[in-house]
């Protein structure tokens, strides 16, 4: 895609026929990427499904140690960030540069909020010893399998958190490009693709929140 | 399936470049917040296994709202729909066939 | 290998388009990236092959020949992991796929050239990480990394597993790239019904890679965390379930054997019609069978676990489902034979390899049906019967087909011909050596010799020695191939644009092709195998 050429304002790589052709291909590529993301998270969901089916009491007991209020707060934060992201894409499509910058900035800010809340949750758990099974020191849980819940909790939220971090990095890059004025109605593919990724991160959390915090 | 794929013609342009209206976006956002409230409220009542079903049903509604509107799947091509939704078919195959072992293992022990 | 490739006359081609080492290392041209893959993978093949010879040499007689038991464990682990993760999995899809697929669909390049280069370097990084463990404590888990041993062993599991993670990531990116290419960059007139079957097979492979590889990637990461902080998901000591690791592993690794074999079938699909001068028998039957195999591959993984302690119910379900794989595979074998029937067959080297493939793969496939039967499987699990079976499919399948493809497309990507006579001798050595090596292993397995064992009772000595002799014959065949191919690359006769008289698009451009594949965008008006004899 390095050898771009200019045709009016649109630019696209040499092996595509038009800017739309490139946009279309990039979108297929992004959906394919999200398809593999679903399967990337799959083992954790399968692990959760298996252990929850085998040890429902352990799950019930352990999930009550999570603070649903913080989980709900983070759900709201992520939903809002998804909204600002969608508005960022809208602004790009309608060519309002300041609004792109504003909305992307808000999205980054909300993503950071999410991580701050997560940090407080994690540090509390580390403090009381609610850790993955091998390092579990918390006393006061009856069921022998309860530590497994926290193994999965840390793996699932950890992988999701990693996606949030990567999202922040990508959003930061897109934000700086938006400030430079790279995007407009003719070219906003990176904004749209980042949006798809960011909504996917939200999507994962939409399932993680009830699975971990609510229905133990 | 491939009429508009050979040469990206102009009529496909509208489909790929759909713009989500701000008002629709805002409605979806409000709906997502309301559903979050509902799912939290529902979890306060202990209804046994029903809790799980309710929570998953609400999560799936929320997921559909995000996918259809925020991610624009409602306005996207069938190609992209097939790509994304097929992943869930394989996720379920993964879960159910693993269950065929794990949930029936006790029969062997007896 | 390739940056000193010879200049080709007057016309500009992809080998001479830009010069210098940097133009190769930072190339965005899919053909050059394909050659980089080919070079890297064949280097790994050399290392894996040496490990195989070490294993076979050590098994010359019971007791110690030249390795101690730990060394033996490491030799077969390196052989397995290198051959699976670094050779057979990426060999045809990434190397030959990159070289040929974009040309076959009539595109200038893959959809995302930068991503393509990135995936090569991610792959290379994974290979280096994994091979570097040769200089540390090594690995001795077997290529399957089964928990809990892989959690406990003191060897360098984390490095190898992380290497495999990166290789998987590279495979996903390549698959993403190819699927988008097939969807979006086909030449005018090249409808799905006119795609060469090689494209269909790579496409189906890519779908499996997209769906299955992420699962192993995360599973291997869980294994790393298992070792680092004891998350206990796979560790019975911490309340977890080691069998769950096997489920996760085989959810990927069973489809992965179709990542190995579907591209191989794709090559056979190209070679057989061309050298029989006949349209392929039942085009849609072939394409459908490929997709049938791809989908069924996801619902049969439990047949690797019949004796792992999984439930009887699962054994029953997976055994039944596994039988379904035989149906599309059978369709393909029948169709190849039917394509050859009454054709005017030319016994060139690619065709010889293709015919060897059909024979060898049939043996491998049929013994697979034996193994899918629970009652027989319990007797044969972890014996040399299994070793022979999967070598008949993986070596006999993937490597034979790769050799067919390498010879078939050699004139295209090098612009020169290989020498037919030494090629046939080499084919004969490999085919003969292969059967001499692995056929006795069926018998050994039936008699109860377990795999991965350092020593064995006296009565197995004869068969083991036959097998070892065979392995040296294979090695001899490959060394010969290396020599005549390098000779062909440097001094071979100049190749015409279409030496085999094929109809697919890659033969419609010059040999070697120009930088952007075609001087003028090709327009397709008929199917890929409609020969005007």
PDB file of C-alpha atoms in Angstrom, chain C residues 381-498:
ATOM      1  CA  UNK C 381      -2.901 -45.689  20.400  1.00  0.00           C
ATOM      2  CA  UNK C 382       0.642 -44.394  20.822  1.00  0.00           C
ATOM      3  CA  UNK C 383       2.151 -47.239  18.864  1.00  0.00           C
ATOM      4  CA  UNK C 384       4.187 -47.045  15.694  1.00  0.00           C
ATOM      5  CA  UNK C 385       0.987 -47.744  13.777  1.00  0.00           C
ATOM      6  CA  UNK C 386      -0.078 -44.186  14.542  1.00  0.00           C
ATOM      7  CA  UNK C 387       3.374 -42.894  13.638  1.00  0.00           C
ATOM      8  CA  UNK C 388       3.199 -44.691  10.304  1.00  0.00           C
ATOM      9  CA  UNK C 389      -0.361 -43.474   9.701  1.00  0.00           C
ATOM     10  CA  UNK C 390       0.345 -39.796  10.162  1.00  0.00           C
ATOM     11  CA  UNK C 391       3.606 -39.971   8.257  1.00  0.00           C
ATOM     12  CA  UNK C 392       1.698 -41.521   5.378  1.00  0.00           C
ATOM     13  CA  UNK C 393      -0.684 -38.565   5.422  1.00  0.00           C
ATOM     14  CA  UNK C 394       1.690 -35.755   6.395  1.00  0.00           C
ATOM     15  CA  UNK C 395       4.896 -36.745   4.598  1.00  0.00           C
ATOM     16  CA  UNK C 396       3.260 -38.871   1.957  1.00  0.00           C
ATOM     17  CA  UNK C 397       0.541 -36.281   1.585  1.00  0.00           C
ATOM     18  CA  UNK C 398       1.928 -32.844   2.200  1.00  0.00           C
ATOM     19  CA  UNK C 399       5.580 -33.353   1.276  1.00  0.00           C
ATOM     20  CA  UNK C 400       4.933 -35.412  -1.872  1.00  0.00           C
ATOM     21  CA  UNK C 401       2.437 -32.796  -3.007  1.00  0.00           C
ATOM     22  CA  UNK C 402       4.845 -30.009  -2.157  1.00  0.00           C
ATOM     23  CA  UNK C 403       7.499 -31.673  -4.297  1.00  0.00           C
ATOM     24  CA  UNK C 404       4.947 -31.988  -7.092  1.00  0.00           C
ATOM     25  CA  UNK C 405       4.119 -28.291  -6.767  1.00  0.00           C
ATOM     26  CA  UNK C 406       7.741 -27.239  -6.452  1.00  0.00           C
ATOM     27  CA  UNK C 407       8.627 -28.989  -9.722  1.00  0.00           C
ATOM     28  CA  UNK C 408       5.426 -27.888 -11.422  1.00  0.00           C
ATOM     29  CA  UNK C 409       5.927 -24.190 -10.653  1.00  0.00           C
ATOM     30  CA  UNK C 410       9.736 -24.212 -10.673  1.00  0.00           C
ATOM     31  CA  UNK C 411       9.895 -22.932 -14.293  1.00  0.00           C
ATOM     32  CA  UNK C 412       7.436 -20.188 -13.413  1.00  0.00           C
ATOM     33  CA  UNK C 413       9.137 -18.652 -10.422  1.00  0.00           C
ATOM     34  CA  UNK C 414      12.775 -19.300 -11.437  1.00  0.00           C
ATOM     35  CA  UNK C 415      12.441 -18.864 -15.172  1.00  0.00           C
ATOM     36  CA  UNK C 416      14.508 -21.999 -15.725  1.00  0.00           C
ATOM     37  CA  UNK C 417      13.883 -25.723 -16.103  1.00  0.00           C
ATOM     38  CA  UNK C 418      15.083 -28.397 -13.717  1.00  0.00           C
ATOM     39  CA  UNK C 419      16.732 -31.510 -15.160  1.00  0.00           C
ATOM     40  CA  UNK C 420      14.110 -34.193 -15.641  1.00  0.00           C
ATOM     41  CA  UNK C 421      16.361 -37.255 -15.332  1.00  0.00           C
ATOM     42  CA  UNK C 422      17.901 -36.689 -11.860  1.00  0.00           C
ATOM     43  CA  UNK C 423      14.477 -35.468 -10.766  1.00  0.00           C
ATOM     44  CA  UNK C 424      12.984 -38.835 -11.595  1.00  0.00           C
ATOM     45  CA  UNK C 425      15.773 -40.671  -9.779  1.00  0.00           C
ATOM     46  CA  UNK C 426      15.244 -38.452  -6.780  1.00  0.00           C
ATOM     47  CA  UNK C 427      11.507 -39.111  -6.945  1.00  0.00           C
ATOM     48  CA  UNK C 428      12.145 -42.831  -7.039  1.00  0.00           C
ATOM     49  CA  UNK C 429      14.483 -42.672  -4.013  1.00  0.00           C
ATOM     50  CA  UNK C 430      12.011 -40.598  -2.008  1.00  0.00           C
ATOM     51  CA  UNK C 431       9.010 -42.735  -2.931  1.00  0.00           C
ATOM     52  CA  UNK C 432      10.824 -46.006  -2.313  1.00  0.00           C
ATOM     53  CA  UNK C 433      12.573 -44.767   0.816  1.00  0.00           C
ATOM     54  CA  UNK C 434       9.316 -43.435   2.182  1.00  0.00           C
ATOM     55  CA  UNK C 435       7.552 -46.777   1.896  1.00  0.00           C
ATOM     56  CA  UNK C 436      10.572 -48.699   3.183  1.00  0.00           C
ATOM     57  CA  UNK C 437      10.689 -46.397   6.200  1.00  0.00           C
ATOM     58  CA  UNK C 438       7.081 -46.294   7.175  1.00  0.00           C
ATOM     59  CA  UNK C 439       5.462 -49.504   5.982  1.00  0.00           C
ATOM     60  CA  UNK C 440       7.376 -51.651   8.519  1.00  0.00           C
ATOM     61  CA  UNK C 441       6.172 -49.246  11.188  1.00  0.00           C
ATOM     62  CA  UNK C 442       2.587 -50.357  10.582  1.00  0.00           C
ATOM     63  CA  UNK C 443       3.675 -53.891  11.424  1.00  0.00           C
ATOM     64  CA  UNK C 444       5.748 -52.759  14.387  1.00  0.00           C
ATOM     65  CA  UNK C 445       2.741 -50.899  15.728  1.00  0.00           C
ATOM     66  CA  UNK C 446       0.429 -53.855  15.295  1.00  0.00           C
ATOM     67  CA  UNK C 447       2.958 -55.933  17.227  1.00  0.00           C
ATOM     68  CA  UNK C 448       2.874 -53.384  20.004  1.00  0.00           C
ATOM     69  CA  UNK C 449       5.964 -51.219  19.722  1.00  0.00           C
ATOM     70  CA  UNK C 450       5.112 -47.907  21.428  1.00  0.00           C
ATOM     71  CA  UNK C 451       6.124 -44.583  19.895  1.00  0.00           C
ATOM     72  CA  UNK C 452       8.602 -42.191  21.502  1.00  0.00           C
ATOM     73  CA  UNK C 453      10.463 -45.045  23.216  1.00  0.00           C
ATOM     74  CA  UNK C 454      14.226 -45.008  23.405  1.00  0.00           C
ATOM     75  CA  UNK C 455      14.727 -48.761  23.273  1.00  0.00           C
ATOM     76  CA  UNK C 456      12.773 -51.871  22.290  1.00  0.00           C
ATOM     77  CA  UNK C 457      12.796 -55.677  22.648  1.00  0.00           C
ATOM     78  CA  UNK C 458      15.184 -57.688  20.429  1.00  0.00           C
ATOM     79  CA  UNK C 459      12.398 -59.093  18.254  1.00  0.00           C
ATOM     80  CA  UNK C 460      11.630 -55.654  16.777  1.00  0.00           C
ATOM     81  CA  UNK C 461      15.217 -55.178  15.562  1.00  0.00           C
ATOM     82  CA  UNK C 462      14.823 -56.306  11.938  1.00  0.00           C
ATOM     83  CA  UNK C 463      11.853 -54.116  11.134  1.00  0.00           C
ATOM     84  CA  UNK C 464      13.474 -51.138  12.827  1.00  0.00           C
ATOM     85  CA  UNK C 465      16.607 -51.593  10.782  1.00  0.00           C
ATOM     86  CA  UNK C 466      14.621 -51.745   7.529  1.00  0.00           C
ATOM     87  CA  UNK C 467      12.912 -48.541   8.607  1.00  0.00           C
ATOM     88  CA  UNK C 468      16.215 -46.821   9.342  1.00  0.00           C
ATOM     89  CA  UNK C 469      17.652 -47.818   5.970  1.00  0.00           C
ATOM     90  CA  UNK C 470      14.546 -46.342   4.344  1.00  0.00           C
ATOM     91  CA  UNK C 471      15.030 -43.053   6.163  1.00  0.00           C
ATOM     92  CA  UNK C 472      18.519 -42.753   4.699  1.00  0.00           C
ATOM     93  CA  UNK C 473      17.120 -43.428   1.228  1.00  0.00           C
ATOM     94  CA  UNK C 474      14.697 -40.505   1.706  1.00  0.00           C
ATOM     95  CA  UNK C 475      17.552 -38.292   2.846  1.00  0.00           C
ATOM     96  CA  UNK C 476      19.573 -39.294  -0.215  1.00  0.00           C
ATOM     97  CA  UNK C 477      16.617 -38.429  -2.454  1.00  0.00           C
ATOM     98  CA  UNK C 478      16.261 -34.975  -0.917  1.00  0.00           C
ATOM     99  CA  UNK C 479      19.994 -34.248  -1.124  1.00  0.00           C
ATOM    100  CA  UNK C 480      19.901 -35.146  -4.795  1.00  0.00           C
ATOM    101  CA  UNK C 481      16.858 -32.892  -5.235  1.00  0.00           C
ATOM    102  CA  UNK C 482      18.721 -30.037  -3.551  1.00  0.00           C
ATOM    103  CA  UNK C 483      21.606 -30.367  -6.009  1.00  0.00           C
ATOM    104  CA  UNK C 484      19.682 -30.579  -9.256  1.00  0.00           C
ATOM    105  CA  UNK C 485      17.280 -27.819  -8.193  1.00  0.00           C
ATOM    106  CA  UNK C 486      20.126 -25.439  -7.350  1.00  0.00           C
ATOM    107  CA  UNK C 487      21.773 -26.413 -10.640  1.00  0.00           C
ATOM    108  CA  UNK C 488      18.502 -25.715 -12.443  1.00  0.00           C
ATOM    109  CA  UNK C 489      18.113 -22.392 -10.651  1.00  0.00           C
ATOM    110  CA  UNK C 490      21.536 -21.202 -11.755  1.00  0.00           C
ATOM    111  CA  UNK C 491      22.312 -22.922 -15.019  1.00  0.00           C
ATOM    112  CA  UNK C 492      19.123 -24.635 -16.119  1.00  0.00           C
ATOM    113  CA  UNK C 493      17.640 -24.287 -19.587  1.00  0.00           C
ATOM    114  CA  UNK C 494      15.545 -21.114 -19.996  1.00  0.00           C
ATOM    115  CA  UNK C 495      11.903 -21.943 -19.384  1.00  0.00           C
ATOM    116  CA  UNK C 496       9.180 -20.998 -21.867  1.00  0.00           C
ATOM    117  CA  UNK C 497       6.212 -19.076 -20.455  1.00  0.00           C
ATOM    118  CA  UNK C 498       3.985 -22.137 -20.392  1.00  0.00           C
TER     119      UNK C 498
END
